[in-house]
Amino acid sequence: IRGNLGGEAKCMYSIGVLSVQRLVVIIMDALLVGILFSKLSQPKKRSRTIFISDSAVVCQRDGILKFQFRVGDARQTTIIRPMIQAYMHTFNPSRRRRTLEGEFIPNRVAPLKLEVMDESLLLPILVSHVIDETSPLYGMTKAEMEELKTEIVVTFVAVNSETGSEFSARQSYLSSEVFFGFQFCKIIKTMVSDSHKFHAIDLAKFHDIEPQKLWSNVFMTQNEISKVLMNSIGNSMTVPVPVLGDNTLVISGGASLITKNGQLKLSFRVGDVFPPLGQFLEAQVFAYYYPWKFHQTSEGTTLDYSCQELALGTDANPASNKLFLRMPVLVEHSIDMSSPLAGWMTRDGFIADSGGEILVIVYGKNQMNQSTERVQRTYRVADGHIKCGYTFAEIVSPPSENADGKPKVSYDNFHDMEKCAPPVNKNEAGTGWVYNFEPFMARDESADFMQSEFGTTFDNEPISEREATRKFKKTLGAPDSPKFTKLSEYFPGAPLRQSQERNVRRSLEGRLSTDADTD
């Protein structure tokens, strides 16, 4: 029905109201749908299924000191691109730092380089940080962490595979939540059902930790254990695991002091354990001698200590410190009158330098990630790290001795050293003392106890202090001795406990009575 003009003018108001109502409805629908979608896709609860251990541990793995914590995903759905980061925050009013401009910096933040074994998180993993010379945790004991009010913050960021949204989780560790000499309990078990094997995870023990075997029966404080662990850095007699992209450089645990071609030489071994040709290019080695004595310059100035670089070389290039680490290389320093170690040419000079140290540093560029890595080791004369009259054991077998026609290296014996026979050449008689010199050894009060109580004989034969200490250490770990006595090897100067005295007395009385019955 066609209306008149007046009716059409009155309908214009109704059309306007209807249009505004439709527009408002569309906007409201869009807002409601957006809010509903954002609520449904918000991954707040997803972060609750990411478990990060309540405590962290500092322990050794394959002789390498590591800071570790555990991360796991409780849901079966996988996550995408997980990223774990850790930062160490230190606060200490007594060590406040101010810039040259007078700006006050209340704290310091240092990143920790992490090793993540499996980024898919199909199973709970241990995230590790290697504590070496480049780590912010290097040399930091439990007491120092408490003094600096150290807090290590761990952040976990990943993408939800179901919604594509990003979520995060966070955990922090105070000094009271970092345990030295502990390890995480095993929570992954292999189960068998109907001849099918599968893995089961005990999440009830996810946060549980336990002492490592070495420290399980040790009556020591956390601060004492942390000192032992920190002192072990760079002194382990192990080799790194040959993992692609990791630092696989290694320096021998001891240095050799022998005569070669009529000249006294100090040598140590350097290698790259990654097969078959190594992964480090442009490797260089440096050695520095610290006598730790007062040094007077030509101008009459007295210095508290001095540092001198040692000239190094190899058989391939005696005048260069560059290394090609296809095979382990012996690095040598020739000791003559121009050497900083000229005093070692005599026995008395070597003994007088008992407080000296030799620091060895090896640099190399990893050809996989183009990063420059380094490894270092300190040889202390008083600790017996300089082996007089010893040479390194042969660990390389030539291609003719292998079925595949390739040379092979036994890195299990990388640190092994063998006693050398005295030289026959008369020209080497002046430095022949190295073949008859007993290495330095810290005196053990257990040896004093045995010798004072039972005389200076074992089996009716006179023995030296070193032999007495060696025989006493054989009793450590015996069925009638407590397990914690094994740690006397780490503390040779510590006094004997009453239980140790009782066990030593019982063991020696049994030996003496047996010998008397035999006689």
XYZ file of N, CA and C in Angstrom, residues 86-318:
699
model
N 67.756 -17.784 33.129
C 68.057 -17.630 34.556
C 68.974 -16.433 34.744
N 68.709 -15.665 35.789
C 69.500 -14.475 36.105
C 69.813 -14.482 37.602
N 71.026 -14.087 37.917
C 71.449 -14.021 39.307
C 71.454 -12.570 39.772
N 70.694 -12.288 40.818
C 70.628 -10.962 41.414
C 71.392 -10.983 42.733
N 72.231 -9.999 42.924
C 72.990 -9.882 44.173
C 72.716 -8.523 44.794
N 72.519 -8.530 46.110
C 72.266 -7.308 46.885
C 73.197 -7.341 48.093
N 73.889 -6.256 48.324
C 74.752 -6.187 49.495
C 75.038 -4.731 49.834
N 74.517 -4.242 50.940
C 74.766 -2.836 51.293
C 76.239 -2.520 51.511
N 77.028 -3.505 51.939
C 78.442 -3.230 52.217
C 79.267 -3.137 50.942
N 78.706 -3.529 49.814
C 79.440 -3.454 48.544
C 78.653 -2.636 47.518
N 78.102 -1.555 47.970
C 77.332 -0.719 47.059
C 78.228 -0.137 45.989
N 77.681 -0.057 44.829
C 78.462 0.424 43.693
C 77.914 1.756 43.209
N 78.818 2.653 42.942
C 78.454 3.938 42.360
C 79.277 4.142 41.097
N 78.632 4.707 40.113
C 79.317 4.980 38.858
C 80.198 6.211 39.010
N 80.971 6.494 37.969
C 81.826 7.678 38.000
C 81.011 8.957 38.085
N 79.764 8.877 37.614
C 78.898 10.055 37.683
C 78.162 10.174 39.011
N 78.394 9.233 39.938
C 77.761 9.292 41.240
C 76.431 8.578 41.332
N 76.039 7.869 40.274
C 74.759 7.156 40.301
C 74.882 5.895 41.158
N 73.917 5.684 42.036
C 73.926 4.527 42.928
C 73.255 3.341 42.244
N 73.932 2.195 42.246
C 73.393 0.954 41.682
C 73.185 -0.013 42.840
N 71.947 -0.275 43.225
C 71.706 -1.085 44.431
C 71.962 -2.563 44.255
N 71.885 -3.075 43.029
C 72.056 -4.510 42.828
C 72.746 -4.764 41.499
N 73.129 -6.009 41.334
C 73.741 -6.441 40.078
C 72.981 -7.645 39.551
N 72.885 -7.705 38.233
C 72.185 -8.801 37.580
C 73.135 -9.424 36.565
N 73.282 -10.741 36.643
C 74.171 -11.458 35.731
C 73.419 -12.659 35.158
N 73.431 -12.842 33.835
C 72.744 -14.004 33.238
C 73.542 -15.283 33.436
N 72.823 -16.391 33.530
C 73.435 -17.714 33.636
C 73.211 -18.469 32.334
N 74.283 -18.982 31.769
C 74.189 -19.770 30.547
C 73.691 -21.168 30.884
N 72.569 -21.558 30.295
C 71.901 -22.803 30.656
C 72.081 -23.871 29.586
N 72.076 -25.106 30.051
C 72.087 -26.269 29.168
C 70.739 -26.970 29.301
N 69.966 -26.998 28.208
C 68.652 -27.633 28.193
C 68.751 -28.872 27.323
N 68.470 -30.039 27.896
C 68.643 -31.288 27.162
C 67.524 -31.542 26.152
N 66.271 -31.234 26.523
C 65.130 -31.551 25.662
C 64.130 -30.411 25.756
N 63.988 -29.657 24.679
C 63.092 -28.505 24.690
C 61.634 -28.884 24.452
N 61.356 -30.145 24.115
C 59.966 -30.549 23.919
C 59.251 -30.828 25.235
N 60.015 -31.058 26.311
C 59.461 -31.327 27.635
C 58.506 -32.518 27.639
N 58.827 -33.525 26.847
C 58.031 -34.743 26.898
C 58.176 -35.423 28.250
N 59.364 -35.290 28.851
C 59.635 -35.800 30.182
C 60.270 -34.678 30.996
N 60.166 -34.729 32.302
C 60.850 -33.718 33.128
C 62.347 -33.731 32.863
N 62.938 -32.576 32.829
C 64.353 -32.447 32.508
C 65.063 -31.673 33.614
N 66.370 -31.860 33.666
C 67.232 -31.087 34.544
C 67.923 -30.017 33.729
N 67.722 -28.784 34.094
C 68.372 -27.653 33.433
C 69.640 -27.331 34.216
N 70.776 -27.271 33.518
C 72.069 -27.143 34.183
C 72.773 -25.872 33.749
N 73.569 -25.361 34.645
C 74.483 -24.251 34.374
C 75.862 -24.670 34.852
N 76.831 -24.695 33.952
C 78.183 -25.115 34.287
C 78.872 -23.996 35.069
N 79.384 -24.343 36.233
C 80.108 -23.378 37.064
C 81.590 -23.507 36.750
N 82.093 -22.582 35.962
C 83.511 -22.554 35.623
C 84.030 -21.133 35.819
N 85.176 -20.847 35.216
C 85.797 -19.538 35.420
C 84.980 -18.402 34.840
N 84.081 -18.693 33.901
C 83.264 -17.652 33.276
C 81.891 -17.510 33.924
N 81.592 -18.306 34.929
C 80.268 -18.298 35.547
C 80.187 -17.247 36.646
N 79.035 -16.581 36.794
C 78.869 -15.652 37.931
C 78.913 -16.356 39.277
N 78.688 -17.682 39.302
C 78.717 -18.449 40.538
C 80.102 -18.985 40.860
N 81.098 -18.660 40.053
C 82.438 -19.208 40.248
C 83.012 -18.775 41.597
N 83.411 -19.763 42.404
C 84.016 -19.493 43.694
C 83.063 -19.014 44.771
N 81.767 -18.991 44.518
C 80.806 -18.467 45.478
C 80.351 -19.585 46.412
N 80.701 -19.487 47.671
C 80.300 -20.471 48.664
C 78.927 -20.139 49.227
N 78.459 -21.014 50.110
C 77.154 -20.796 50.718
C 77.150 -19.518 51.554
N 78.225 -19.285 52.305
C 78.292 -18.084 53.138
C 78.324 -16.824 52.280
N 79.023 -16.863 51.166
C 79.088 -15.692 50.292
C 77.740 -15.423 49.634
N 77.006 -16.476 49.282
C 75.672 -16.280 48.720
C 74.750 -15.607 49.734
N 74.869 -15.995 50.998
C 74.043 -15.360 52.030
C 74.479 -13.923 52.270
N 75.777 -13.674 52.215
C 76.266 -12.311 52.434
C 75.819 -11.379 51.319
N 75.833 -11.868 50.089
C 75.426 -11.057 48.942
C 73.921 -11.059 48.720
N 73.190 -11.807 49.587
C 71.730 -11.909 49.448
C 71.361 -12.323 48.023
N 71.991 -13.367 47.581
C 71.831 -13.824 46.204
C 70.442 -14.411 45.985
N 69.868 -14.071 44.852
C 68.604 -14.662 44.416
C 68.705 -14.965 42.927
N 68.426 -16.205 42.572
C 68.476 -16.644 41.176
C 67.048 -16.781 40.675
N 66.708 -16.013 39.655
C 65.355 -15.970 39.112
C 65.331 -16.757 37.807
N 64.387 -17.690 37.707
C 64.215 -18.533 36.523
C 62.886 -18.185 35.867
N 62.908 -17.925 34.575
C 61.686 -17.627 33.813
C 61.504 -18.670 32.719
N 60.253 -19.064 32.528
C 59.890 -20.045 31.496
C 58.823 -19.420 30.604
N 59.097 -19.337 29.321
C 58.167 -18.757 28.346
C 57.982 -19.759 27.209
N 56.718 -20.007 26.826
C 56.421 -20.955 25.752
C 55.111 -20.561 25.088
N 54.779 -21.270 24.027
C 53.555 -21.020 23.256
C 52.649 -22.238 23.394
N 51.379 -21.974 23.704
C 50.397 -23.044 23.826
C 50.056 -23.578 22.445
N 50.239 -24.880 22.237
C 49.977 -25.466 20.925
C 48.494 -25.513 20.579
N 47.628 -25.394 21.568
C 46.185 -25.462 21.297
C 45.620 -24.121 20.854
N 46.058 -23.042 21.476
C 45.502 -21.718 21.164
C 46.494 -20.806 20.452
N 47.764 -21.170 20.452
C 48.772 -20.313 19.828
C 49.140 -19.100 20.647
N 48.694 -19.031 21.873
C 48.986 -17.885 22.737
C 50.206 -18.196 23.601
N 50.872 -17.133 24.022
C 52.101 -17.259 24.811
C 51.763 -17.209 26.296
N 52.464 -18.010 27.076
C 52.287 -18.001 28.524
C 53.659 -18.118 29.169
N 53.722 -17.866 30.462
C 55.005 -17.861 31.156
C 54.828 -18.366 32.575
N 55.948 -18.798 33.163
C 56.009 -19.219 34.563
C 57.328 -18.723 35.144
N 57.356 -18.569 36.454
C 58.551 -17.998 37.076
C 58.805 -18.680 38.423
N 60.102 -18.792 38.733
C 60.531 -19.342 40.016
C 61.815 -18.652 40.427
N 62.034 -18.529 41.716
C 63.263 -17.911 42.204
C 63.831 -18.749 43.341
N 65.162 -18.652 43.499
C 65.863 -19.428 44.520
C 66.711 -18.483 45.364
N 66.414 -18.450 46.643
C 67.251 -17.725 47.586
C 68.439 -18.604 47.981
N 69.382 -18.033 48.712
C 70.555 -18.805 49.126
C 70.155 -19.986 50.004
N 69.079 -19.842 50.774
C 68.620 -20.944 51.625
C 67.949 -22.052 50.830
N 67.632 -21.809 49.573
C 66.979 -22.807 48.725
C 67.937 -23.443 47.724
N 69.220 -23.160 47.840
C 70.253 -23.766 47.004
C 71.063 -24.706 47.886
N 71.109 -25.994 47.536
C 71.737 -27.010 48.358
C 72.973 -27.556 47.646
N 74.094 -27.554 48.341
C 75.357 -28.022 47.799
C 75.542 -29.502 48.140
N 76.005 -30.265 47.162
C 76.232 -31.696 47.359
C 74.978 -32.537 47.281
N 73.887 -31.992 46.791
C 72.632 -32.725 46.652
C 72.338 -32.973 45.174
N 71.412 -33.883 44.924
C 70.930 -34.159 43.584
C 69.430 -34.422 43.646
N 68.770 -34.319 42.502
C 67.326 -34.537 42.456
C 67.023 -36.036 42.450
N 65.955 -36.397 43.130
C 65.546 -37.796 43.182
C 65.055 -38.253 41.810
N 65.222 -39.529 41.545
C 64.769 -40.094 40.277
C 63.247 -40.217 40.291
N 62.622 -39.691 39.259
C 61.158 -39.744 39.187
C 60.669 -40.433 37.920
N 61.558 -40.753 37.003
C 61.179 -41.426 35.769
C 61.481 -42.912 35.921
N 60.454 -43.721 35.817
C 60.587 -45.165 35.966
C 60.112 -45.871 34.707
N 60.736 -46.998 34.411
C 60.352 -47.821 33.267
C 59.410 -48.914 33.748
N 58.215 -48.931 33.208
C 57.192 -49.897 33.596
C 56.942 -50.876 32.452
N 56.505 -52.085 32.812
C 56.206 -53.129 31.838
C 54.779 -53.592 32.065
N 53.983 -53.572 31.008
C 52.600 -54.020 31.074
C 52.249 -54.744 29.782
N 51.903 -56.024 29.900
C 51.553 -56.838 28.732
C 52.664 -56.811 27.690
N 53.881 -57.014 28.174
C 55.094 -57.056 27.334
C 55.378 -55.729 26.640
N 54.725 -54.660 27.075
C 54.982 -53.333 26.532
C 55.665 -52.476 27.603
N 56.707 -51.808 27.201
C 57.438 -50.936 28.115
C 56.988 -49.493 27.920
N 56.855 -48.806 29.007
C 56.502 -47.399 28.967
C 57.121 -46.716 30.177
N 57.170 -45.387 30.102
C 57.765 -44.588 31.174
C 56.660 -43.998 32.047
N 56.887 -44.047 33.338
C 55.967 -43.456 34.307
C 56.705 -42.389 35.108
N 55.995 -41.315 35.411
C 56.581 -40.178 36.125
C 55.895 -40.037 37.467
N 56.689 -40.011 38.510
C 56.182 -39.834 39.873
C 56.289 -38.351 40.228
N 55.214 -37.602 39.953
C 55.223 -36.172 40.209
C 55.217 -35.851 41.699
N 54.893 -36.823 42.533
C 54.904 -36.572 43.970
C 56.323 -36.310 44.475
N 57.330 -36.790 43.755
C 58.728 -36.574 44.136
C 59.418 -35.558 43.239
N 58.639 -34.759 42.536
C 59.232 -33.834 41.578
C 60.179 -32.852 42.262
N 59.833 -32.381 43.430
C 60.636 -31.371 44.127
C 61.638 -31.978 45.110
N 61.663 -33.303 45.251
C 62.506 -33.934 46.265
C 63.962 -33.967 45.818
N 64.859 -33.774 46.773
C 66.297 -33.867 46.532
C 66.905 -34.803 47.569
N 68.099 -35.316 47.273
C 68.798 -36.227 48.167
C 70.290 -35.970 48.061
N 71.073 -36.278 49.114
C 72.530 -36.058 49.045
C 73.162 -36.987 48.013
N 74.187 -36.494 47.352
C 74.945 -37.360 46.475
C 75.672 -38.419 47.291
N 76.071 -39.478 46.622
C 76.656 -40.620 47.328
C 77.883 -40.213 48.132
N 78.690 -39.327 47.576
C 79.909 -38.913 48.275
C 79.606 -38.188 49.570
N 78.470 -37.463 49.608
C 78.153 -36.633 50.767
C 77.023 -37.223 51.609
N 76.636 -38.472 51.354
C 75.462 -39.027 52.019
C 75.670 -39.206 53.518
N 76.904 -39.513 53.956
C 77.167 -39.737 55.378
C 78.277 -38.820 55.884
N 78.244 -37.589 55.428
C 79.281 -36.630 55.791
C 78.715 -35.648 56.805
N 79.445 -35.473 57.903
C 79.023 -34.527 58.928
C 79.715 -33.190 58.660
N 79.198 -32.476 57.679
C 79.749 -31.188 57.283
C 78.607 -30.233 57.028
N 78.871 -28.974 57.247
C 77.876 -27.946 56.980
C 77.821 -27.662 55.485
N 76.755 -26.983 55.082
C 76.624 -26.610 53.680
C 77.751 -25.687 53.231
N 78.204 -24.827 54.105
C 79.299 -23.922 53.746
C 80.595 -24.698 53.532
N 80.857 -25.714 54.360
C 82.066 -26.520 54.194
C 82.013 -27.323 52.906
N 80.851 -27.893 52.600
C 80.715 -28.644 51.355
C 80.882 -27.723 50.154
N 80.325 -26.525 50.237
C 80.450 -25.590 49.112
C 81.902 -25.202 48.869
N 82.698 -25.083 49.930
C 84.121 -24.772 49.754
C 84.837 -25.890 49.023
N 84.541 -27.129 49.387
C 85.175 -28.269 48.719
C 84.783 -28.315 47.243
N 83.506 -28.098 46.965
C 83.046 -28.154 45.576
C 83.641 -27.025 44.747
N 83.701 -25.824 45.295
C 84.263 -24.713 44.544
C 85.758 -24.889 44.312
N 86.458 -25.497 45.264
C 87.889 -25.752 45.073
C 88.150 -26.847 44.056
N 87.123 -27.649 43.752
C 87.304 -28.723 42.777
C 87.226 -28.243 41.334
N 86.813 -26.990 41.117
C 86.678 -26.486 39.752
C 88.054 -26.423 39.092
N 88.159 -27.024 37.951
C 89.420 -27.034 37.219
C 90.411 -28.056 37.699
N 90.078 -28.829 38.743
C 90.999 -29.823 39.275
C 90.478 -31.248 39.127
N 89.387 -31.438 38.418
C 88.840 -32.781 38.265
C 89.694 -33.596 37.300
N 89.721 -34.893 37.542
C 90.501 -35.807 36.704
C 89.590 -36.531 35.722
N 88.662 -35.823 35.136
C 87.743 -36.392 34.165
C 87.895 -35.657 32.841
N 87.175 -36.133 31.845
C 87.157 -35.492 30.533
C 85.717 -35.124 30.214
N 85.487 -34.040 29.482
C 84.111 -33.645 29.165
C 83.440 -34.639 28.225
N 82.119 -34.634 28.247
C 81.340 -35.488 27.353
C 81.407 -34.904 25.946
N 81.698 -35.721 24.925
C 81.829 -35.189 23.556
C 80.484 -34.837 22.939
N 79.954 -33.676 23.291
C 78.685 -33.194 22.762
C 78.964 -32.092 21.749
N 78.310 -32.169 20.603
C 78.512 -31.194 19.546
C 78.092 -29.804 20.010
N 78.985 -28.837 19.864
C 78.704 -27.467 20.239
C 79.113 -27.110 21.655
N 79.432 -28.110 22.496
C 79.859 -27.833 23.867
C 81.367 -27.647 23.925
N 81.832 -27.216 25.081
C 83.257 -27.046 25.302
C 83.869 -28.411 25.599
N 84.594 -28.962 24.664
C 85.189 -30.294 24.799
C 86.703 -30.238 24.961
N 87.240 -29.072 25.316
C 88.672 -28.961 25.557
C 89.005 -29.511 26.941
N 90.190 -30.078 27.087
C 90.602 -30.658 28.362
C 92.112 -30.511 28.501
N 92.536 -30.258 29.743
C 93.961 -30.151 30.089
C 94.272 -31.233 31.107
N 95.417 -31.830 31.011
C 95.802 -32.935 31.891
C 95.794 -32.496 33.348
N 95.490 -33.454 34.241
C 95.405 -33.150 35.655
C 96.737 -32.893 36.318
N 97.819 -33.335 35.711
C 99.151 -33.107 36.251
C 100.103 -32.671 35.160
N 101.238 -32.144 35.570
C 102.287 -31.729 34.637
C 103.526 -32.586 34.885
N 104.267 -32.831 33.824
C 105.446 -33.693 33.889
C 106.715 -32.844 33.925
N 107.662 -33.259 34.756
C 108.960 -32.594 34.843
C 110.039 -33.659 34.658
N 110.589 -33.728 33.438
C 111.599 -34.717 33.098
C 112.662 -34.059 32.224
N 113.718 -34.802 31.962
C 114.751 -34.342 31.039
C 114.505 -34.957 29.670
N 114.720 -34.152 28.663
C 114.519 -34.596 27.286
C 115.604 -33.980 26.422
N 116.377 -34.852 25.773
C 117.508 -34.403 24.953
C 118.480 -33.546 25.763
N 118.685 -33.964 27.008
C 119.638 -33.265 27.857
C 119.154 -31.973 28.462
N 117.852 -31.670 28.336
C 117.310 -30.410 28.852
C 116.083 -30.693 29.691
N 115.958 -29.976 30.814
C 114.814 -30.139 31.688
C 113.589 -29.492 31.055
N 112.488 -30.236 31.029
C 111.272 -29.746 30.371
C 110.069 -29.966 31.264
N 109.204 -28.958 31.279
C 107.902 -29.034 31.935
C 106.859 -29.213 30.843
N 106.043 -30.251 30.931
C 105.078 -30.552 29.865
C 103.731 -30.912 30.464
N 102.684 -30.655 29.707
C 101.321 -31.048 30.055
C 100.595 -31.386 28.772
N 99.452 -32.045 28.898
C 98.742 -32.536 27.715
C 97.443 -31.765 27.519
N 97.143 -31.455 26.254
C 95.920 -30.748 25.872
C 95.224 -31.552 24.791
N 93.893 -31.641 24.865
C 93.147 -32.401 23.875
C 91.754 -31.860 23.661
N 91.140 -32.346 22.579
C 89.745 -32.068 22.252
C 89.060 -33.418 22.086
N 88.149 -33.747 23.004
C 87.596 -35.094 23.067
C 86.540 -35.361 22.005
N 86.159 -34.363 21.210
C 85.107 -34.590 20.216
C 85.692 -35.351 19.027
N 85.098 -36.504 18.670
C 85.642 -37.280 17.542
C 85.105 -36.760 16.230
N 85.791 -37.084 15.089
C 87.104 -37.724 15.059
C 88.260 -36.722 14.957
N 87.955 -35.480 14.527
C 89.018 -34.496 14.305
C 88.944 -33.320 15.257
N 88.017 -33.360 16.203
C 87.852 -32.219 17.088
C 86.975 -31.153 16.459
N 86.486 -30.240 17.281
C 85.607 -29.183 16.776
C 86.127 -27.783 17.074
N 87.387 -27.677 17.523
C 87.950 -26.376 17.846
C 89.074 -26.027 16.883
N 88.961 -24.829 16.332
C 89.961 -24.310 15.413
C 90.699 -23.145 16.073
N 91.870 -22.874 15.583
C 92.676 -21.746 16.047
C 92.884 -21.796 17.558
N 93.174 -22.982 18.080
C 93.405 -23.135 19.512
C 94.787 -22.594 19.879
N 94.857 -21.941 21.010
C 96.113 -21.402 21.517
C 96.223 -21.704 23.005
N 97.446 -21.897 23.471
C 97.693 -22.214 24.859
C 98.662 -21.192 25.444
N 98.389 -20.804 26.691
C 99.233 -19.849 27.411
C 99.495 -20.410 28.803
N 100.671 -20.126 29.331
C 101.041 -20.566 30.677
C 101.694 -19.403 31.411
N 101.313 -19.208 32.684
C 101.825 -18.108 33.496
C 102.325 -18.674 34.826
N 103.465 -18.164 35.242
C 104.120 -18.633 36.461
C 103.946 -17.595 37.566
N 103.377 -18.030 38.702
C 103.194 -17.182 39.881
C 104.050 -17.751 41.014
N 105.180 -17.152 41.341
C 105.993 -17.678 42.449
C 105.442 -17.360 43.828
N 104.553 -16.371 43.932
C 103.968 -15.942 45.204
C 105.059 -15.631 46.234
N 105.994 -14.806 45.800
C 107.046 -14.311 46.674
C 107.170 -12.805 46.480
N 107.752 -12.163 47.470
C 108.026 -10.742 47.307
C 109.071 -10.565 46.217
N 108.768 -9.650 45.299
C 109.644 -9.434 44.150
C 110.092 -7.975 44.136
N 111.374 -7.788 43.955
C 111.935 -6.441 43.941
C 112.384 -6.102 42.527
N 111.907 -4.971 42.026
C 112.257 -4.542 40.689
C 113.643 -3.913 40.671
N 114.125 -3.614 39.471
C 115.437 -2.993 39.339
C 115.471 -1.586 39.930
N 114.293 -0.957 40.041
C 114.229 0.369 40.632
C 114.137 0.324 42.156
N 114.055 -0.887 42.733
C 113.982 -1.014 44.176
C 112.582 -1.110 44.726
N 111.562 -1.158 43.856
C 110.183 -1.277 44.313
C 109.878 -2.731 44.662
N 109.251 -2.952 45.808
C 108.907 -4.295 46.255
C 107.456 -4.592 45.874
N 107.264 -5.681 45.150
C 105.939 -6.116 44.733
C 105.523 -7.329 45.557
N 104.219 -7.394 45.843
C 103.721 -8.513 46.636
C 103.835 -9.835 45.891
N 103.697 -9.801 44.598
C 103.803 -11.017 43.798
C 104.236 -10.629 42.395
N 104.561 -11.622 41.610
C 104.957 -11.392 40.224
C 104.313 -12.447 39.345
N 104.220 -12.157 38.073
C 103.644 -13.081 37.095
C 104.496 -13.027 35.837
N 104.900 -14.196 35.373
C 105.746 -14.279 34.186
C 105.162 -15.319 33.239
N 105.140 -14.978 31.962
C 104.630 -15.898 30.958
C 105.729 -16.879 30.551
N 105.334 -18.135 30.374
C 106.261 -19.188 29.978
C 106.173 -19.405 28.478
N 107.317 -19.507 27.837
C 107.372 -19.794 26.401
C 107.010 -21.257 26.182
N 106.038 -21.506 25.321
C 105.536 -22.854 25.087
C 105.771 -23.276 23.652
N 105.773 -24.567 23.447
C 105.934 -25.135 22.119
C 105.498 -26.584 22.111
N 105.410 -27.142 20.916
C 105.044 -28.546 20.726
C 106.079 -29.214 19.840
N 105.957 -30.522 19.669
C 106.868 -31.228 18.766
C 106.709 -30.736 17.334
N 105.462 -30.388 16.958
C 105.227 -29.910 15.595
C 105.841 -28.537 15.373
N 105.777 -27.677 16.371
C 106.336 -26.329 16.253
C 106.849 -25.913 17.624
N 108.131 -26.124 17.906
C 108.656 -25.826 19.247
C 108.603 -24.359 19.621
